[in-house]
CSV table of C-alpha atoms in Angstrom, one decimal:
chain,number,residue,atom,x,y,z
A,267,UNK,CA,-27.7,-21.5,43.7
A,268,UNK,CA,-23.7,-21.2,42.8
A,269,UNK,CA,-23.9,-25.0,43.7
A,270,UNK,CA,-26.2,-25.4,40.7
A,271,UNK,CA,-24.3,-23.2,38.7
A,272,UNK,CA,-20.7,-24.7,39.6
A,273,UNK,CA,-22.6,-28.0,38.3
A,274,UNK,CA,-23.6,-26.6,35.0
A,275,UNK,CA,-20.8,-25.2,34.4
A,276,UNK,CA,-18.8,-28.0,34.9
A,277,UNK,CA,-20.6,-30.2,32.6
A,278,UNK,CA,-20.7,-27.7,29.9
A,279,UNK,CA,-16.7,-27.5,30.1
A,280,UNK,CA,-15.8,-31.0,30.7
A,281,UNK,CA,-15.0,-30.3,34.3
A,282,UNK,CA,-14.3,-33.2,36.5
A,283,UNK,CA,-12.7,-35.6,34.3
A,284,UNK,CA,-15.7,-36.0,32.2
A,285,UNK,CA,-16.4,-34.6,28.7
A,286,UNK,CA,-17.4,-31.1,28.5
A,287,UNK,CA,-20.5,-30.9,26.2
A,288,UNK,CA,-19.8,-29.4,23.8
A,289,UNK,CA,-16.7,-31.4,22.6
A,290,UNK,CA,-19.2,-33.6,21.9
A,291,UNK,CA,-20.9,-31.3,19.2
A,292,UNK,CA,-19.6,-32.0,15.5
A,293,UNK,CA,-17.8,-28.5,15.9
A,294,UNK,CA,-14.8,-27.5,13.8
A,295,UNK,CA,-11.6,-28.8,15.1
A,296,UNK,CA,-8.3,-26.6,15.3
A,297,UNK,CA,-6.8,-29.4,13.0
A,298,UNK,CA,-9.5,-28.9,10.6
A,299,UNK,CA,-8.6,-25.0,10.5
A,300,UNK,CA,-5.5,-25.4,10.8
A,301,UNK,CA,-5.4,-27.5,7.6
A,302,UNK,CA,-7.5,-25.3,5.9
A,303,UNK,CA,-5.1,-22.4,6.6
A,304,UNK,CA,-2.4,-24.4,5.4
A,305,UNK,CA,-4.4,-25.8,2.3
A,306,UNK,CA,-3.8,-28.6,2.8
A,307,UNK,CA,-6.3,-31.9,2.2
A,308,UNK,CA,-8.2,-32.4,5.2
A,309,UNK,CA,-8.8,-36.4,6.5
A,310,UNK,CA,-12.7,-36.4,5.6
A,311,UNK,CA,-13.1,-33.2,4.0
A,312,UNK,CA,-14.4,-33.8,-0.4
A,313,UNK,CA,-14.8,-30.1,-0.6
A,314,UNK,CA,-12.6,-27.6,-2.3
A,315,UNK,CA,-10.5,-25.7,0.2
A,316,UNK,CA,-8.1,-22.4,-1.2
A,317,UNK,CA,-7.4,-19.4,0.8
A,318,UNK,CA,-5.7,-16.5,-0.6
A,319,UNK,CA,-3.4,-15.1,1.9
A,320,UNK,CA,-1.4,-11.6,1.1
A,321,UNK,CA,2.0,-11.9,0.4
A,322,UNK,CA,4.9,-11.6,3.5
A,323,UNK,CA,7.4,-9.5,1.1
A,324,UNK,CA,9.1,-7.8,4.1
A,325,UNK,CA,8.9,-11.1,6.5
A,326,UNK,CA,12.3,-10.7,8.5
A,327,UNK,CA,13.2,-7.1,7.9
A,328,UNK,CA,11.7,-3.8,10.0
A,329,UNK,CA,10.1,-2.6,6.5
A,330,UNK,CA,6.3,-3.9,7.3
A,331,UNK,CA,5.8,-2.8,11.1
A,332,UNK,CA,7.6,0.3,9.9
A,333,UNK,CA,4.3,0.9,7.2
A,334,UNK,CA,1.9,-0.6,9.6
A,335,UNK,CA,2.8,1.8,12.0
A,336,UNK,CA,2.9,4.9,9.2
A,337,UNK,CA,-0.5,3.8,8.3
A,338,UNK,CA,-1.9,4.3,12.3
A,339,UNK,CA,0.1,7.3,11.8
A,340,UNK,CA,-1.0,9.1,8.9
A,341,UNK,CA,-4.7,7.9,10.2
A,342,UNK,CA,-4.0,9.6,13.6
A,343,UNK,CA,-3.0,13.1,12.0
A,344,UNK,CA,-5.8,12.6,9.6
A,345,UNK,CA,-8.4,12.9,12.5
A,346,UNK,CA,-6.4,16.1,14.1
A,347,UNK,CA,-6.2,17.4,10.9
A,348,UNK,CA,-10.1,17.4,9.5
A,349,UNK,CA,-10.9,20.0,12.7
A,350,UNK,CA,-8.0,21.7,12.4
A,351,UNK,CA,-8.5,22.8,8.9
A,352,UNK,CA,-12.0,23.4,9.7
A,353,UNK,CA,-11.1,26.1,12.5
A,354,UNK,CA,-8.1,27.4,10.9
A,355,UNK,CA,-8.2,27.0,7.0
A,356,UNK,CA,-5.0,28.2,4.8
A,357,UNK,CA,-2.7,27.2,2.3
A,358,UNK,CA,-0.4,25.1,5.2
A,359,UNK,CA,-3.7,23.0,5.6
A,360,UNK,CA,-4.7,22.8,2.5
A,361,UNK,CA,-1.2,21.2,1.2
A,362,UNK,CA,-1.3,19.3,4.1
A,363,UNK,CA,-4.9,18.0,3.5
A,364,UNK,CA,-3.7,17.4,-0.1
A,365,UNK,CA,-0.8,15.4,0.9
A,366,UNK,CA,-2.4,13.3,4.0
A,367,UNK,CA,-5.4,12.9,1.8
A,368,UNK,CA,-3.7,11.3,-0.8
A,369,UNK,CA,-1.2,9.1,1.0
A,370,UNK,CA,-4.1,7.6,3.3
A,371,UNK,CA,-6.3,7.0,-0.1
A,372,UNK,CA,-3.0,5.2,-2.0
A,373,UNK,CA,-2.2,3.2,1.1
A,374,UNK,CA,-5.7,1.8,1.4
A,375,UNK,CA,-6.5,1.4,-2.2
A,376,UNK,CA,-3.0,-0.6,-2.3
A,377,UNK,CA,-4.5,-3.0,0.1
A,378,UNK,CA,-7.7,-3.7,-1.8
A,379,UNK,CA,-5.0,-4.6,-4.8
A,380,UNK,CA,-2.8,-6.7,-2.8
A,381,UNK,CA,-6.4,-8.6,-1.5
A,382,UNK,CA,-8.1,-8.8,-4.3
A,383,UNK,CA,-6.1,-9.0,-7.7
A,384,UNK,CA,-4.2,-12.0,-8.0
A,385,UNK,CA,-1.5,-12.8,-10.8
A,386,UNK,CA,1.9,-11.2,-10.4
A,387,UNK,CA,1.4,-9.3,-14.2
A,388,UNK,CA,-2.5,-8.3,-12.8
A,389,UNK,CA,-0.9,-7.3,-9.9
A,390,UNK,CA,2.1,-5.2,-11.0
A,391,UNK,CA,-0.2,-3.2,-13.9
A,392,UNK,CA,-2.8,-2.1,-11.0
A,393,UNK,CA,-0.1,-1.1,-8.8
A,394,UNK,CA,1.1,1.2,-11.8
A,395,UNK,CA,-2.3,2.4,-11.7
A,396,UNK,CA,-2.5,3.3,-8.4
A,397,UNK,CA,0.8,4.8,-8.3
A,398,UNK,CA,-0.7,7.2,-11.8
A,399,UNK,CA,-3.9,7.6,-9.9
A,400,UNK,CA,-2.5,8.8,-6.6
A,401,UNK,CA,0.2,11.1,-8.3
A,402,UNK,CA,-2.4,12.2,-10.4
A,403,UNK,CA,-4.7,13.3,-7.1
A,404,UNK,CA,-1.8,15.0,-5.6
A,405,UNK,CA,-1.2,17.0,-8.6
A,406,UNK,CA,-4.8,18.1,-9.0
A,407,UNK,CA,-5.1,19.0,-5.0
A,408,UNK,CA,-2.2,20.9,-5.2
A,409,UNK,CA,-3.1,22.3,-8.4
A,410,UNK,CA,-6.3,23.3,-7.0
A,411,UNK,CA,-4.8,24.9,-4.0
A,412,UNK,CA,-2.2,27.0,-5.7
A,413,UNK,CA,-4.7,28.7,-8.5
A,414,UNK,CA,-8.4,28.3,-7.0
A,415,UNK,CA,-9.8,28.5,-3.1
A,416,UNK,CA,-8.2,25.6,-1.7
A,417,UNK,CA,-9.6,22.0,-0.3
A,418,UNK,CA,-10.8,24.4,2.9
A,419,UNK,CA,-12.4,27.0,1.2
A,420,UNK,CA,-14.1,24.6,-1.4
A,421,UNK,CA,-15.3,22.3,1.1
A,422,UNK,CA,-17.1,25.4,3.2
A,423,UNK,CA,-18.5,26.7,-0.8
A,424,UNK,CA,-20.0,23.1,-0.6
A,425,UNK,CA,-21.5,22.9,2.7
A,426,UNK,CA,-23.3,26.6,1.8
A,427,UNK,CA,-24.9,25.3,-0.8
């Protein structure tokens, strides 16, 4: 039985000194990919080939794993914080909810502009209005916290109804 196997195995990845099967398959190539990538022209490809990659403003400086790790960060003390604020609500969790809330929301909406709107004026004019937006949801958290029940308290009116 692993006799058999060895043997199947070998022919399906070329072992041997003979050609694995399926190399023989009209597969993708890395070349192909890794023209496409670079979009570049492609020997036998008539298609259209574009790929819109995000742009590498921080390539060489500590500035981007910096806010990839802030991002993990923020998500991490998001999950502690959802149970926490269920067990023990107050006004520290609820401007911390506000705050967490809000920078989590901006960060991620800021990646669906940076994917997804293209143009540098497009670009910069929804930034602006994510930057309104988010300011805008901090100010009405807080606002809600410092003269109603708090996101806590509201939450827990919802979930009675």
């Amino acid at each position: 039985m692993m006799v058999v196997l060895k043997k199947c195995l070998g022919v399906l990845c070329g072992a041997q000194g003979g050609r694995a099967l399926f190399l023989r398959t009209p597969l993708v190539r890395p070349a192909h990919i890794s023209a496409f990538l670079q979009d570049q022209p492609t020997p036998g490809w008539t298609g259209t080939q574009h790929i819109h990659l995000s742009p590498n403003r921080h390539s060489g400086s500590k500035a981007a794993p910096l806010h990839w790790t802030s991002e993990r960060a923020v998500s991490v003390l998001l999950l502690g914080l959802l149970p926490a604020a269920y067990l023990n609500p107050c006004s520290a969790m609820d401007y911390s909810l506000a705050a967490v809330l809000t920078l989590h929301s901006h960060w991620g909406l800021g990646q669906v502009v940076t994917d997804y709107v293209h143009g540098d004026a497009w670009q910069k004019a929804a930034k602006a209005g994510l930057l309104a937006l988010s300011a805008l949801t901090f100010a009405g958290l807080c606002y809600s916290n410092y003269h109603d029940v708090g996101i806590c308290k509201a939450v827990a009116m919802l979930w009675k109804l």
